[in-house]
């Protein structure tokens, strides 16, 4: 078990093994292994392995080798593997379908950006979206897409596609 709390205020570590809260306030780790809350306020890790979180009011559920470095109200959930949110606000990486894990996704920053699927990147911007809405049980969950920046750009059910910037651009089914 060996939990560690280095400092801060009102931090809690329950269940799991070898978890740590380095500092901050109201940090919480439950049912996780080798995971860390680094700093900030109200960051939570549930059912995760070798994941880390910082910033304010960020959340990781069922993450493996995943991180939220900073920012506020960012979320990684539902079997995320090796996914990363660098900062920003209200960004979301999640599993949309019922088959397999998602992973290897990156949101660099920005506000209200969303990724579901695998091997996708949103560098920044506002309200950009990449989704892979593959059928249940599909082994083809990789969409390999990127949105560089801009706002309200969408890549839906597409593979190997890019939107470099701009606004209100839409790619679907390619």
PDB file of C-alpha atoms in Angstrom:
ATOM      1  CA  UNK A   1       0.000   0.000   0.000  1.00  0.00           C
ATOM      2  CA  UNK A   2       2.590   2.615   1.051  1.00  0.00           C
ATOM      3  CA  UNK A   3       0.588   5.828   0.410  1.00  0.00           C
ATOM      4  CA  UNK A   4       2.434   9.145   0.650  1.00  0.00           C
ATOM      5  CA  UNK A   5       1.200  12.686   1.293  1.00  0.00           C
ATOM      6  CA  UNK A   6       4.019  15.226   1.140  1.00  0.00           C
ATOM      7  CA  UNK A   7       2.112  18.305   2.205  1.00  0.00           C
ATOM      8  CA  UNK A   8      -0.889  20.459   1.564  1.00  0.00           C
ATOM      9  CA  UNK A   9      -4.318  20.351   3.175  1.00  0.00           C
ATOM     10  CA  UNK A  10      -7.255  17.906   3.337  1.00  0.00           C
ATOM     11  CA  UNK A  11      -5.736  15.359   0.938  1.00  0.00           C
ATOM     12  CA  UNK A  12      -6.941  11.733   0.920  1.00  0.00           C
ATOM     13  CA  UNK A  13      -5.440   8.472  -0.396  1.00  0.00           C
ATOM     14  CA  UNK A  14      -7.601   5.317  -0.077  1.00  0.00           C
ATOM     15  CA  UNK A  15      -7.193   1.817  -1.480  1.00  0.00           C
ATOM     16  CA  UNK A  16      -4.651   0.951  -4.149  1.00  0.00           C
ATOM     17  CA  UNK A  17      -0.878   0.820  -3.813  1.00  0.00           C
ATOM     18  CA  UNK A  18       2.089   3.189  -3.931  1.00  0.00           C
ATOM     19  CA  UNK A  19       0.083   6.375  -4.594  1.00  0.00           C
ATOM     20  CA  UNK A  20       1.203   9.850  -3.620  1.00  0.00           C
ATOM     21  CA  UNK A  21      -0.076  13.373  -3.181  1.00  0.00           C
ATOM     22  CA  UNK A  22       2.874  15.748  -3.340  1.00  0.00           C
ATOM     23  CA  UNK A  23       0.989  18.894  -2.350  1.00  0.00           C
ATOM     24  CA  UNK A  24      -2.100  20.980  -2.879  1.00  0.00           C
ATOM     25  CA  UNK A  25      -5.523  20.841  -1.250  1.00  0.00           C
ATOM     26  CA  UNK A  26      -8.442  18.449  -1.381  1.00  0.00           C
ATOM     27  CA  UNK A  27      -6.550  15.966  -3.584  1.00  0.00           C
ATOM     28  CA  UNK A  28      -8.049  12.483  -3.745  1.00  0.00           C
ATOM     29  CA  UNK A  29      -6.748   9.120  -4.994  1.00  0.00           C
ATOM     30  CA  UNK A  30      -8.828   5.935  -4.829  1.00  0.00           C
ATOM     31  CA  UNK A  31      -8.373   2.360  -6.141  1.00  0.00           C
ATOM     32  CA  UNK A  32      -5.254   3.323  -8.090  1.00  0.00           C
ATOM     33  CA  UNK A  33      -1.632   2.179  -8.288  1.00  0.00           C
ATOM     34  CA  UNK A  34       1.578   4.188  -8.716  1.00  0.00           C
ATOM     35  CA  UNK A  35      -0.421   7.381  -9.327  1.00  0.00           C
ATOM     36  CA  UNK A  36       0.227  10.953  -8.188  1.00  0.00           C
ATOM     37  CA  UNK A  37      -1.554  14.229  -7.514  1.00  0.00           C
ATOM     38  CA  UNK A  38       1.229  16.761  -8.038  1.00  0.00           C
ATOM     39  CA  UNK A  39      -0.336  20.101  -7.083  1.00  0.00           C
ATOM     40  CA  UNK A  40      -3.491  22.198  -7.154  1.00  0.00           C
ATOM     41  CA  UNK A  41      -6.957  21.993  -5.644  1.00  0.00           C
ATOM     42  CA  UNK A  42      -9.693  19.310  -5.886  1.00  0.00           C
ATOM     43  CA  UNK A  43      -7.878  16.969  -8.297  1.00  0.00           C
ATOM     44  CA  UNK A  44      -9.114  13.376  -8.303  1.00  0.00           C
ATOM     45  CA  UNK A  45      -7.758  10.033  -9.570  1.00  0.00           C
ATOM     46  CA  UNK A  46      -9.950   6.922  -9.563  1.00  0.00           C
ATOM     47  CA  UNK A  47      -9.161   3.385 -10.716  1.00  0.00           C
ATOM     48  CA  UNK A  48      -5.971   4.463 -12.505  1.00  0.00           C
ATOM     49  CA  UNK A  49      -2.407   3.166 -12.872  1.00  0.00           C
ATOM     50  CA  UNK A  50       0.824   5.152 -13.241  1.00  0.00           C
ATOM     51  CA  UNK A  51      -1.114   8.350 -13.914  1.00  0.00           C
ATOM     52  CA  UNK A  52      -0.564  11.897 -12.660  1.00  0.00           C
ATOM     53  CA  UNK A  53      -2.703  14.974 -12.248  1.00  0.00           C
ATOM     54  CA  UNK A  54      -2.219  18.637 -11.332  1.00  0.00           C
ATOM     55  CA  UNK A  55      -4.062  21.919 -11.747  1.00  0.00           C
ATOM     56  CA  UNK A  56      -7.516  22.556 -10.330  1.00  0.00           C
ATOM     57  CA  UNK A  57     -10.662  20.405 -10.297  1.00  0.00           C
ATOM     58  CA  UNK A  58      -9.246  17.940 -12.846  1.00  0.00           C
ATOM     59  CA  UNK A  59     -10.329  14.281 -12.991  1.00  0.00           C
ATOM     60  CA  UNK A  60      -8.878  10.995 -14.258  1.00  0.00           C
ATOM     61  CA  UNK A  61     -11.010   7.828 -14.147  1.00  0.00           C
ATOM     62  CA  UNK A  62      -9.650   4.498 -15.459  1.00  0.00           C
ATOM     63  CA  UNK A  63      -6.450   5.988 -16.846  1.00  0.00           C
ATOM     64  CA  UNK A  64      -3.203   4.112 -17.473  1.00  0.00           C
ATOM     65  CA  UNK A  65       0.019   6.067 -18.033  1.00  0.00           C
ATOM     66  CA  UNK A  66      -2.129   9.186 -18.476  1.00  0.00           C
ATOM     67  CA  UNK A  67      -1.632  12.771 -17.291  1.00  0.00           C
ATOM     68  CA  UNK A  68      -3.333  16.090 -16.817  1.00  0.00           C
ATOM     69  CA  UNK A  69      -0.518  18.538 -16.159  1.00  0.00           C
ATOM     70  CA  UNK A  70      -2.422  21.706 -15.318  1.00  0.00           C
ATOM     71  CA  UNK A  71      -5.515  23.734 -16.142  1.00  0.00           C
ATOM     72  CA  UNK A  72      -8.964  23.344 -14.651  1.00  0.00           C
ATOM     73  CA  UNK A  73     -12.013  21.094 -15.094  1.00  0.00           C
ATOM     74  CA  UNK A  74     -10.229  18.783 -17.565  1.00  0.00           C
ATOM     75  CA  UNK A  75     -11.314  15.118 -17.672  1.00  0.00           C
ATOM     76  CA  UNK A  76      -9.804  11.824 -18.867  1.00  0.00           C
ATOM     77  CA  UNK A  77     -12.113   8.841 -18.393  1.00  0.00           C
ATOM     78  CA  UNK A  78     -13.130   5.343 -19.489  1.00  0.00           C
ATOM     79  CA  UNK A  79     -10.075   3.210 -20.212  1.00  0.00           C
ATOM     80  CA  UNK A  80      -7.711   5.913 -21.403  1.00  0.00           C
ATOM     81  CA  UNK A  81      -4.196   4.674 -22.028  1.00  0.00           C
ATOM     82  CA  UNK A  82      -1.218   6.981 -22.467  1.00  0.00           C
ATOM     83  CA  UNK A  83      -3.377  10.074 -22.972  1.00  0.00           C
ATOM     84  CA  UNK A  84      -2.371  13.625 -22.074  1.00  0.00           C
ATOM     85  CA  UNK A  85      -3.992  16.994 -21.410  1.00  0.00           C
ATOM     86  CA  UNK A  86      -1.399  19.738 -20.984  1.00  0.00           C
ATOM     87  CA  UNK A  87      -3.643  22.488 -19.690  1.00  0.00           C
ATOM     88  CA  UNK A  88      -6.552  24.665 -20.598  1.00  0.00           C
ATOM     89  CA  UNK A  89     -10.093  24.350 -19.339  1.00  0.00           C
ATOM     90  CA  UNK A  90     -12.973  21.884 -19.725  1.00  0.00           C
ATOM     91  CA  UNK A  91     -11.130  19.583 -22.147  1.00  0.00           C
ATOM     92  CA  UNK A  92     -12.275  15.954 -22.374  1.00  0.00           C
ATOM     93  CA  UNK A  93     -10.770  12.663 -23.575  1.00  0.00           C
ATOM     94  CA  UNK A  94     -13.053   9.633 -23.239  1.00  0.00           C
ATOM     95  CA  UNK A  95     -14.152   6.295 -24.655  1.00  0.00           C
ATOM     96  CA  UNK A  96     -17.273   6.665 -26.774  1.00  0.00           C
ATOM     97  CA  UNK A  97     -18.030   3.049 -27.693  1.00  0.00           C
ATOM     98  CA  UNK A  98     -18.205  -0.200 -25.740  1.00  0.00           C
ATOM     99  CA  UNK A  99     -15.266  -2.014 -27.322  1.00  0.00           C
ATOM    100  CA  UNK A 100     -11.598  -1.795 -26.388  1.00  0.00           C
ATOM    101  CA  UNK A 101      -9.472   0.887 -24.830  1.00  0.00           C
ATOM    102  CA  UNK A 102      -8.766   4.308 -26.240  1.00  0.00           C
ATOM    103  CA  UNK A 103      -5.414   5.885 -25.955  1.00  0.00           C
ATOM    104  CA  UNK A 104      -2.466   7.814 -27.220  1.00  0.00           C
ATOM    105  CA  UNK A 105      -4.508  11.027 -27.406  1.00  0.00           C
ATOM    106  CA  UNK A 106      -3.224  14.548 -26.748  1.00  0.00           C
ATOM    107  CA  UNK A 107      -4.953  17.831 -26.026  1.00  0.00           C
ATOM    108  CA  UNK A 108      -2.283  20.486 -25.626  1.00  0.00           C
ATOM    109  CA  UNK A 109      -4.578  23.142 -24.201  1.00  0.00           C
ATOM    110  CA  UNK A 110      -7.462  25.367 -25.114  1.00  0.00           C
ATOM    111  CA  UNK A 111     -11.064  25.306 -23.956  1.00  0.00           C
ATOM    112  CA  UNK A 112     -13.813  22.675 -24.356  1.00  0.00           C
ATOM    113  CA  UNK A 113     -11.937  20.433 -26.787  1.00  0.00           C
ATOM    114  CA  UNK A 114     -13.070  16.766 -27.011  1.00  0.00           C
ATOM    115  CA  UNK A 115     -11.451  13.526 -28.215  1.00  0.00           C
ATOM    116  CA  UNK A 116     -12.824   9.998 -28.304  1.00  0.00           C
ATOM    117  CA  UNK A 117     -11.047   7.214 -30.146  1.00  0.00           C
ATOM    118  CA  UNK A 118      -7.302   6.650 -30.365  1.00  0.00           C
ATOM    119  CA  UNK A 119      -4.174   8.326 -31.677  1.00  0.00           C
ATOM    120  CA  UNK A 120      -5.610  11.826 -32.046  1.00  0.00           C
ATOM    121  CA  UNK A 121      -4.295  15.299 -31.287  1.00  0.00           C
ATOM    122  CA  UNK A 122      -5.893  18.678 -30.680  1.00  0.00           C
ATOM    123  CA  UNK A 123      -3.120  21.212 -30.190  1.00  0.00           C
ATOM    124  CA  UNK A 124      -5.345  23.996 -28.877  1.00  0.00           C
ATOM    125  CA  UNK A 125      -8.252  26.226 -29.684  1.00  0.00           C
ATOM    126  CA  UNK A 126     -11.874  26.269 -28.586  1.00  0.00           C
ATOM    127  CA  UNK A 127     -14.688  23.702 -28.919  1.00  0.00           C
ATOM    128  CA  UNK A 128     -12.847  21.412 -31.349  1.00  0.00           C
ATOM    129  CA  UNK A 129     -13.866  17.738 -31.593  1.00  0.00           C
ATOM    130  CA  UNK A 130     -12.410  14.463 -32.872  1.00  0.00           C
ATOM    131  CA  UNK A 131     -14.609  11.378 -32.457  1.00  0.00           C
ATOM    132  CA  UNK A 132     -14.380   7.757 -33.536  1.00  0.00           C
ATOM    133  CA  UNK A 133     -17.867   6.322 -33.270  1.00  0.00           C
ATOM    134  CA  UNK A 134     -17.008   2.779 -34.332  1.00  0.00           C
ATOM    135  CA  UNK A 135     -19.434  -0.036 -33.628  1.00  0.00           C
ATOM    136  CA  UNK A 136     -19.249  -2.145 -30.481  1.00  0.00           C
ATOM    137  CA  UNK A 137     -16.581  -4.817 -30.633  1.00  0.00           C
ATOM    138  CA  UNK A 138     -14.690  -3.196 -33.505  1.00  0.00           C
ATOM    139  CA  UNK A 139     -10.931  -3.584 -33.345  1.00  0.00           C
ATOM    140  CA  UNK A 140     -10.432  -0.544 -35.591  1.00  0.00           C
ATOM    141  CA  UNK A 141     -10.571   2.265 -33.040  1.00  0.00           C
ATOM    142  CA  UNK A 142      -7.707   4.355 -34.412  1.00  0.00           C
ATOM    143  CA  UNK A 143      -8.565   7.514 -36.269  1.00  0.00           C
ATOM    144  CA  UNK A 144      -5.072   9.126 -36.396  1.00  0.00           C
ATOM    145  CA  UNK A 145      -6.442  12.662 -36.797  1.00  0.00           C
ATOM    146  CA  UNK A 146      -5.265  16.133 -35.798  1.00  0.00           C
ATOM    147  CA  UNK A 147      -6.801  19.565 -35.295  1.00  0.00           C
ATOM    148  CA  UNK A 148      -4.111  22.230 -35.006  1.00  0.00           C
ATOM    149  CA  UNK A 149      -6.129  25.103 -33.606  1.00  0.00           C
ATOM    150  CA  UNK A 150      -9.109  27.318 -34.302  1.00  0.00           C
ATOM    151  CA  UNK A 151     -12.620  26.893 -33.007  1.00  0.00           C
ATOM    152  CA  UNK A 152     -15.625  24.668 -33.632  1.00  0.00           C
ATOM    153  CA  UNK A 153     -13.714  22.343 -35.963  1.00  0.00           C
ATOM    154  CA  UNK A 154     -14.985  18.728 -36.121  1.00  0.00           C
ATOM    155  CA  UNK A 155     -13.510  15.448 -37.365  1.00  0.00           C
ATOM    156  CA  UNK A 156     -16.168  12.748 -37.013  1.00  0.00           C
ATOM    157  CA  UNK A 157     -15.899   9.034 -37.888  1.00  0.00           C
ATOM    158  CA  UNK A 158     -12.877   9.721 -40.088  1.00  0.00           C
ATOM    159  CA  UNK A 159      -9.341   8.364 -40.323  1.00  0.00           C
ATOM    160  CA  UNK A 160      -5.992   9.963 -41.139  1.00  0.00           C
ATOM    161  CA  UNK A 161      -7.445  13.461 -41.475  1.00  0.00           C
ATOM    162  CA  UNK A 162      -6.286  16.954 -40.504  1.00  0.00           C
ATOM    163  CA  UNK A 163      -7.676  20.410 -39.913  1.00  0.00           C
ATOM    164  CA  UNK A 164      -4.803  22.838 -39.392  1.00  0.00           C
ATOM    165  CA  UNK A 165      -6.846  25.810 -38.179  1.00  0.00           C
ATOM    166  CA  UNK A 166      -9.757  28.085 -38.898  1.00  0.00           C
ATOM    167  CA  UNK A 167     -13.302  27.755 -37.662  1.00  0.00           C
ATOM    168  CA  UNK A 168     -16.451  25.753 -38.350  1.00  0.00           C
ATOM    169  CA  UNK A 169     -14.638  23.169 -40.501  1.00  0.00           C
ATOM    170  CA  UNK A 170     -16.135  19.691 -40.692  1.00  0.00           C
ATOM    171  CA  UNK A 171     -14.795  16.308 -41.914  1.00  0.00           C
ATOM    172  CA  UNK A 172     -16.972  13.204 -41.617  1.00  0.00           C
ATOM    173  CA  UNK A 173     -16.833   9.610 -42.807  1.00  0.00           C
ATOM    174  CA  UNK A 174     -13.615   9.749 -44.787  1.00  0.00           C
TER     175      UNK A 174
END
